[in-house]
Amino acid sequence: MKILIKNGTVVGATGAQAMDVLVDGETIAALVQPGSTLIGDGTGTGAGAAVDKVIDAAGKYVIPGGIDVHTHMELPFGGTNASDTFETGTRAAAWGGVTTIVDFAVQRTGENVHDALAAWHQKADGNCAIDYGFHQIIGGVDDESLKAMGYLMDHEGVTSFKLFMAYPGVFYSDDGQILRAMQKASDTGAVIMMHAENGIAIDVLVAQALARGETDPKYHSLTRPSILEGEATNRAIVLAKAAGNIPLYVVHMSASEALDALAAARHQGANVFGETCPQYLYMTLEDHLAKPGFEGAKYVCSPPIRSKLDHRHHHADLWRGLRMNELAIVSTDHCPFCFKDQKELGLGDFSKIPNGIGSVEHRMDLLYQGVVTGQLTLERWVETCCTTPARMFGMYPHKGVIAPGADADIVVYDPNGKTTIGINASHHMNMDHSAWEGTVIDGKVDTVLSRGTVVIEGNAYVGTKGHGRFVKRGLCQYLH
Ligand code: DUC
Ligand code: ZN
Ligand code: ZN
């Protein structure tokens, strides 16, 4: 099938230009000047006129499909499972202009890494609407899991490994374990992804708060102060240096103190990279987590939503960090739980609220709103949401770019459209609420192609379960 996307403005990480895009089968065949006779107009004239379908993108942006490198479909957490399956979650992602996710396979202490990865393949295989890859969580660093890291790098297309400085007794690694995993990464070129919060200190603060009868959702944030994210981020950076300047990717950064540590290390030439998520750019403790009653449970995630009264302005610092390439990527940490029966597990005890917010459907829109408000340029929007994720995690140049030979993962985005986020509006995630309820975006996903197949068109999902393929990933392209 040949598709011509014409009259649009192609936006990439380095610029925007009026171009027509010819898709042939699963890949992009050519970019040409608008109306070029090289392709023809798709109506029967011109050298390559025999296209099967024409998409008119007049007045719209044509961008690479969004890549969300941080999702948790069906994650077992806090005594329950994240409520999106790979089927529902990838369909919602497609609605939101995302054409690739990278989800986290989970290995816990005592479990076999290969079995853990196989279990994740089983969840995803045949169910996805869009392409997907896996990172591997190593929850138990030992001789066997370290050996498995090498095998996954060489044979499975899994080239990044997440460790946790938080969640003692669940996913936690101590400094010695972290150093050993980083030394393994130094041998293989793997990226170490770090959940950087000081979980040992946090557990003490949580126990003390509960003993004082402080049980509401807002205490989730108050017992995970931003300085403990800053401390852990700095410690992770030091350990990465001690292991030989290995590539360290700090996930879901929420705090100015953590950003300070990252920016300083980057300035010194360290291979450290940072990611933030929409909730840390928009939400506050006062306006969201501290809502009356148990409503705040919707916004419980870790790291937590920060206070707007802190002496540091976390939102402003994170937006600046994105502009200045201190932060490289915006992902979602999509980890959805329903309010009923799932978030409610923490009624009367905030520490039992399953951690997570569902956003996979809304990241492209929420960050486009940052373009509208002047926080990011159009190009930086594409870079942080599409191109850098592909380069950071070994998927470039197949993904993350509109160029001949790349996968035809393409979004036509309408800057004159409007998206109202809400459970009865644009909401396709398997959740009974939206943490983004009532948010209005000055822009709209119009058409989405996944490897040359139209999956969203005319306000409808027209894709199929099982179209999405597993992406075997290569090495990070930002090492020096
Ligand atoms: N943070 C969350 O909010 N949910 C799942 C895991 C995590 O680190
Ligand atoms: Zn995490
Ligand atoms: Zn996560």
CSV table of C-alpha atoms in Angstrom, one decimal, residues 22-300:
chain,number,residue,atom,x,y,z
A,22,LEU,CA,5.4,9.1,0.5
A,23,VAL,CA,4.9,5.9,2.4
A,24,ASP,CA,5.4,2.6,0.6
A,25,GLY,CA,4.5,-0.5,2.6
A,26,GLU,CA,5.9,-0.2,6.1
A,27,THR,CA,8.5,2.4,5.4
A,28,ILE,CA,8.9,6.0,4.3
A,29,ALA,CA,9.9,6.0,0.7
A,30,ALA,CA,10.5,9.7,0.0
A,31,LEU,CA,10.1,13.3,1.2
A,32,VAL,CA,9.5,15.7,-1.7
A,33,GLN,CA,8.7,19.4,-2.2
A,34,PRO,CA,4.9,19.9,-2.0
A,35,GLY,CA,3.3,19.1,-5.4
A,36,SER,CA,6.5,17.6,-6.8
A,37,THR,CA,5.9,15.6,-10.0
A,38,LEU,CA,8.3,13.0,-8.6
A,39,ILE,CA,5.4,11.6,-6.7
A,40,GLY,CA,2.4,13.3,-8.3
A,41,ASP,CA,-0.6,14.5,-6.6
A,42,GLY,CA,-2.1,11.1,-5.8
A,43,THR,CA,-5.0,11.8,-8.2
A,44,GLY,CA,-3.7,10.0,-11.2
A,45,THR,CA,-1.1,12.3,-12.7
A,46,GLY,CA,2.7,12.6,-12.2
A,47,ALA,CA,5.5,10.0,-12.2
A,48,GLY,CA,4.6,8.1,-9.1
A,49,ALA,CA,0.9,8.9,-9.1
A,50,ALA,CA,-0.4,5.4,-8.3
A,51,VAL,CA,-0.8,5.8,-4.6
A,52,ASP,CA,-3.6,4.0,-2.9
A,53,LYS,CA,-4.5,6.7,-0.4
A,54,VAL,CA,-3.9,10.4,0.0
A,55,ILE,CA,-4.0,12.1,3.4
A,56,ASP,CA,-4.4,15.8,3.2
A,57,ALA,CA,-2.4,17.4,6.0
A,58,ALA,CA,-2.9,21.0,5.0
A,59,GLY,CA,-2.5,23.3,8.0
A,60,LYS,CA,-1.2,20.4,10.1
A,61,TYR,CA,2.1,19.0,11.4
A,62,VAL,CA,3.5,15.7,10.2
A,63,ILE,CA,5.7,14.3,13.0
A,64,PRO,CA,7.4,11.0,13.8
A,65,GLY,CA,5.2,8.8,15.9
A,66,GLY,CA,5.6,9.4,19.6
A,67,ILE,CA,7.8,7.0,21.6
A,68,ASP,CA,7.0,6.5,25.2
A,69,VAL,CA,10.0,4.7,26.8
A,70,HIS,CA,8.5,4.3,30.2
A,71,THR,CA,5.2,2.3,30.6
A,72,HIS,CA,4.0,-0.4,33.0
A,73,MET,CA,1.3,-2.5,31.4
A,74,GLU,CA,-0.1,-5.1,33.7
A,75,LEU,CA,2.5,-4.4,36.4
A,76,PRO,CA,2.0,-6.3,39.6
A,77,PHE,CA,2.3,-3.6,42.3
A,78,GLY,CA,1.0,-3.0,45.8
A,79,GLY,CA,-1.1,-6.2,45.8
A,80,THR,CA,-2.8,-5.5,42.5
A,81,ASN,CA,-2.0,-5.2,38.8
A,82,ALA,CA,-1.8,-2.0,36.6
A,83,SER,CA,-5.1,-1.9,34.9
A,84,ASP,CA,-4.1,-1.6,31.3
A,85,THR,CA,-3.3,-4.7,29.4
A,86,PHE,CA,-0.9,-4.5,26.4
A,87,GLU,CA,-4.1,-4.5,24.3
A,88,THR,CA,-5.9,-1.7,26.0
A,89,GLY,CA,-2.8,0.3,26.8
A,90,THR,CA,-1.3,0.2,23.3
A,91,ARG,CA,-4.6,1.1,21.8
A,92,ALA,CA,-4.9,4.1,24.1
A,93,ALA,CA,-1.3,5.0,23.2
A,94,ALA,CA,-2.2,5.0,19.5
A,95,TRP,CA,-5.1,7.3,20.2
A,96,GLY,CA,-2.6,9.7,21.7
A,97,GLY,CA,-0.1,9.7,18.8
A,98,VAL,CA,2.2,7.1,20.3
A,99,THR,CA,3.5,4.4,17.9
A,100,THR,CA,6.1,2.7,20.1
A,101,ILE,CA,6.3,2.0,23.8
A,102,VAL,CA,9.1,0.5,25.8
A,103,ASP,CA,7.7,-1.4,28.8
A,104,PHE,CA,9.4,-2.9,31.8
A,105,ALA,CA,9.7,-6.7,32.2
A,106,VAL,CA,10.0,-7.4,35.9
A,107,GLN,CA,12.4,-9.6,37.8
A,108,ARG,CA,12.2,-9.7,41.5
A,109,THR,CA,14.7,-11.2,44.1
A,110,GLY,CA,14.9,-14.9,43.6
A,111,GLU,CA,13.2,-14.9,40.2
A,112,ASN,CA,15.0,-15.9,37.0
A,113,VAL,CA,15.6,-13.1,34.6
A,114,HIS,CA,14.9,-15.2,31.5
A,115,ASP,CA,11.6,-16.4,32.9
A,116,ALA,CA,10.7,-12.9,33.8
A,117,LEU,CA,11.3,-11.7,30.3
A,118,ALA,CA,9.5,-14.6,28.8
A,119,ALA,CA,6.5,-13.8,30.9
A,120,TRP,CA,6.5,-10.2,29.6
A,121,HIS,CA,6.6,-11.5,26.0
A,122,GLN,CA,3.6,-13.7,26.7
A,123,LYS,CA,1.6,-10.7,28.0
A,124,ALA,CA,2.4,-8.6,24.9
A,125,ASP,CA,2.7,-11.0,22.1
A,126,GLY,CA,-0.2,-10.8,19.7
A,127,ASN,CA,-2.0,-8.1,21.7
A,128,CYS,CA,-0.4,-4.8,20.8
A,129,ALA,CA,-1.8,-2.1,18.5
A,130,ILE,CA,1.6,-0.5,18.0
A,131,ASP,CA,5.3,-1.6,18.2
A,132,TYR,CA,6.8,-2.3,21.6
A,133,GLY,CA,10.2,-3.1,23.2
A,134,PHE,CA,11.2,-4.0,26.7
A,135,HIS,CA,13.6,-2.8,29.4
A,136,GLN,CA,14.4,-5.3,32.1
A,137,ILE,CA,13.9,-4.5,35.7
A,138,ILE,CA,16.6,-6.3,37.8
A,139,GLY,CA,15.1,-6.5,41.3
A,140,GLY,CA,17.6,-9.0,42.5
A,141,VAL,CA,21.2,-8.3,41.5
A,142,ASP,CA,23.3,-11.5,41.9
A,143,ASP,CA,25.7,-13.6,39.9
A,144,GLU,CA,22.9,-15.2,37.9
A,145,SER,CA,21.0,-12.0,37.0
A,146,LEU,CA,24.3,-10.2,36.1
A,147,LYS,CA,25.1,-13.0,33.7
A,148,ALA,CA,21.5,-12.8,32.3
A,149,MET,CA,22.1,-9.0,31.6
A,150,GLY,CA,24.8,-9.9,29.1
A,151,TYR,CA,22.6,-12.5,27.4
A,152,LEU,CA,19.7,-10.1,27.0
A,153,MET,CA,22.1,-7.5,25.5
A,154,ASP,CA,23.5,-10.0,23.0
A,155,HIS,CA,20.5,-12.1,22.1
A,156,GLU,CA,17.2,-10.5,23.1
A,157,GLY,CA,17.3,-6.9,22.0
A,158,VAL,CA,16.9,-5.8,25.6
A,159,THR,CA,19.7,-3.2,26.2
A,160,SER,CA,18.6,-1.2,29.2
A,161,PHE,CA,18.1,-2.3,32.8
A,162,LYS,CA,16.2,-0.6,35.6
A,163,LEU,CA,17.3,-0.6,39.2
A,164,PHE,CA,15.6,0.8,42.2
A,165,MET,CA,17.1,2.8,45.1
A,166,ALA,CA,13.5,2.9,46.5
A,167,TYR,CA,11.0,0.1,47.6
A,168,PRO,CA,13.1,-1.9,50.1
A,169,GLY,CA,12.0,-5.5,50.2
A,170,VAL,CA,10.3,-5.2,46.7
A,171,PHE,CA,12.6,-3.9,44.0
A,172,TYR,CA,15.4,-2.3,46.0
A,173,SER,CA,19.1,-2.7,45.3
A,174,ASP,CA,21.8,-1.5,47.7
A,175,ASP,CA,24.8,0.5,46.6
A,176,GLY,CA,27.0,-2.6,46.2
A,177,GLN,CA,24.4,-4.3,44.0
A,178,ILE,CA,24.0,-1.2,42.0
A,179,LEU,CA,27.8,-0.9,41.5
A,180,ARG,CA,28.0,-4.5,40.3
A,181,ALA,CA,25.2,-4.0,37.8
A,182,MET,CA,26.9,-0.8,36.6
A,183,GLN,CA,30.2,-2.7,36.2
A,184,LYS,CA,28.3,-5.2,34.0
A,185,ALA,CA,27.0,-2.3,32.0
A,186,SER,CA,30.5,-1.0,31.6
A,187,ASP,CA,31.5,-4.3,30.0
A,188,THR,CA,28.4,-4.5,27.6
A,189,GLY,CA,27.3,-1.0,26.8
A,190,ALA,CA,24.0,-1.4,28.5
A,191,VAL,CA,22.1,1.7,29.9
A,192,ILE,CA,21.3,1.6,33.6
A,193,MET,CA,18.0,3.2,34.3
A,194,MET,CA,17.6,4.4,37.9
A,195,HIS,CA,14.6,5.0,40.2
A,196,ALA,CA,16.5,7.5,42.3
A,197,GLU,CA,14.8,8.0,45.7
A,198,ASN,CA,16.4,7.1,49.1
A,199,GLY,CA,13.9,4.3,49.9
A,200,ILE,CA,15.5,3.4,53.3
A,201,ALA,CA,15.0,6.9,54.7
A,202,ILE,CA,11.6,7.2,53.1
A,203,ASP,CA,10.4,4.0,54.8
A,204,VAL,CA,11.4,5.6,58.2
A,205,LEU,CA,9.4,8.8,57.4
A,206,VAL,CA,6.4,6.8,56.3
A,207,ALA,CA,6.3,4.7,59.5
A,208,GLN,CA,6.7,7.8,61.6
A,209,ALA,CA,3.8,9.6,59.7
A,210,LEU,CA,1.5,6.7,60.0
A,211,ALA,CA,2.3,6.4,63.8
A,212,ARG,CA,1.2,10.1,64.1
A,213,GLY,CA,-2.1,9.2,62.4
A,214,GLU,CA,-1.2,11.0,59.1
A,215,THR,CA,-2.9,8.7,56.7
A,216,ASP,CA,-4.2,10.9,53.9
A,217,PRO,CA,-2.8,10.7,50.3
A,218,LYS,CA,-0.9,14.0,50.7
A,219,TYR,CA,1.5,12.4,53.2
A,220,HIS,CA,2.7,10.2,50.3
A,221,SER,CA,4.5,13.3,49.1
A,222,LEU,CA,5.5,14.7,52.5
A,223,THR,CA,7.2,11.5,53.4
A,224,ARG,CA,9.2,11.4,50.1
A,225,PRO,CA,10.9,14.9,50.2
A,226,SER,CA,12.6,16.2,47.2
A,227,ILE,CA,16.0,16.2,48.9
A,228,LEU,CA,15.9,12.4,49.1
A,229,GLU,CA,15.4,12.3,45.4
A,230,GLY,CA,18.3,14.7,45.0
A,231,GLU,CA,20.5,12.6,47.3
A,232,ALA,CA,19.8,9.4,45.5
A,233,THR,CA,20.3,11.0,42.1
A,234,ASN,CA,23.7,12.2,43.2
A,235,ARG,CA,24.6,8.8,44.6
A,236,ALA,CA,23.6,7.1,41.4
A,237,ILE,CA,25.8,9.5,39.4
A,238,VAL,CA,28.8,8.9,41.7
A,239,LEU,CA,28.3,5.1,41.4
A,240,ALA,CA,28.1,5.4,37.6
A,241,LYS,CA,31.4,7.3,37.6
A,242,ALA,CA,33.0,4.7,39.9
A,243,ALA,CA,31.9,2.0,37.4
A,244,GLY,CA,33.7,3.8,34.6
A,245,ASN,CA,31.4,6.6,33.4
A,246,ILE,CA,28.7,4.1,32.3
A,247,PRO,CA,25.5,5.5,30.7
A,248,LEU,CA,23.1,6.3,33.5
A,249,TYR,CA,19.5,7.3,32.7
A,250,VAL,CA,17.6,8.7,35.7
A,251,VAL,CA,13.9,8.0,35.2
A,252,HIS,CA,10.9,10.1,36.1
A,253,MET,CA,12.7,13.1,37.6
A,254,SER,CA,10.4,15.3,39.7
A,255,ALA,CA,12.7,17.6,41.8
A,256,SER,CA,14.9,20.6,41.4
A,257,GLU,CA,17.5,19.0,43.7
A,258,ALA,CA,17.8,16.0,41.5
A,259,LEU,CA,18.0,18.1,38.4
A,260,ASP,CA,20.9,20.1,39.9
A,261,ALA,CA,22.9,16.9,40.5
A,262,LEU,CA,22.2,15.7,36.9
A,263,ALA,CA,23.0,19.0,35.3
A,264,ALA,CA,26.3,19.4,37.2
A,265,ALA,CA,27.4,15.9,36.2
A,266,ARG,CA,26.4,16.5,32.5
A,267,HIS,CA,28.4,19.7,32.6
A,268,GLN,CA,31.4,17.7,33.7
A,269,GLY,CA,31.0,15.3,30.8
A,270,ALA,CA,29.4,12.3,32.5
A,271,ASN,CA,27.2,10.0,30.4
A,272,VAL,CA,24.1,10.8,32.5
A,273,PHE,CA,20.7,11.5,31.1
A,274,GLY,CA,17.4,12.5,32.6
A,275,GLU,CA,13.7,11.9,31.9
A,276,THR,CA,10.7,13.6,33.4
A,277,CYS,CA,7.0,13.0,33.0
A,278,PRO,CA,3.9,15.2,32.4
A,279,GLN,CA,2.7,14.9,36.0
A,280,TYR,CA,5.9,16.5,37.3
A,281,LEU,CA,5.5,19.4,34.9
A,282,TYR,CA,1.9,20.2,35.7
A,283,MET,CA,0.6,18.8,39.0
A,284,THR,CA,1.1,20.0,42.5
A,285,LEU,CA,0.7,18.6,46.0
A,286,GLU,CA,-1.7,21.4,46.9
A,287,ASP,CA,-3.9,21.2,43.8
A,288,HIS,CA,-4.0,17.5,43.3
A,289,LEU,CA,-2.6,15.2,46.0
A,290,ALA,CA,-4.2,17.3,48.8
A,291,LYS,CA,-7.7,17.3,47.3
A,292,PRO,CA,-10.4,16.7,49.9
A,293,GLY,CA,-11.1,13.2,51.2
A,294,PHE,CA,-9.5,10.4,49.3
A,295,GLU,CA,-9.5,12.1,45.9
A,296,GLY,CA,-5.8,12.7,46.1
A,297,ALA,CA,-5.1,9.0,45.7
A,298,LYS,CA,-5.5,9.5,42.0
A,299,TYR,CA,-2.3,11.4,42.0
A,300,VAL,CA,-0.2,9.1,44.1
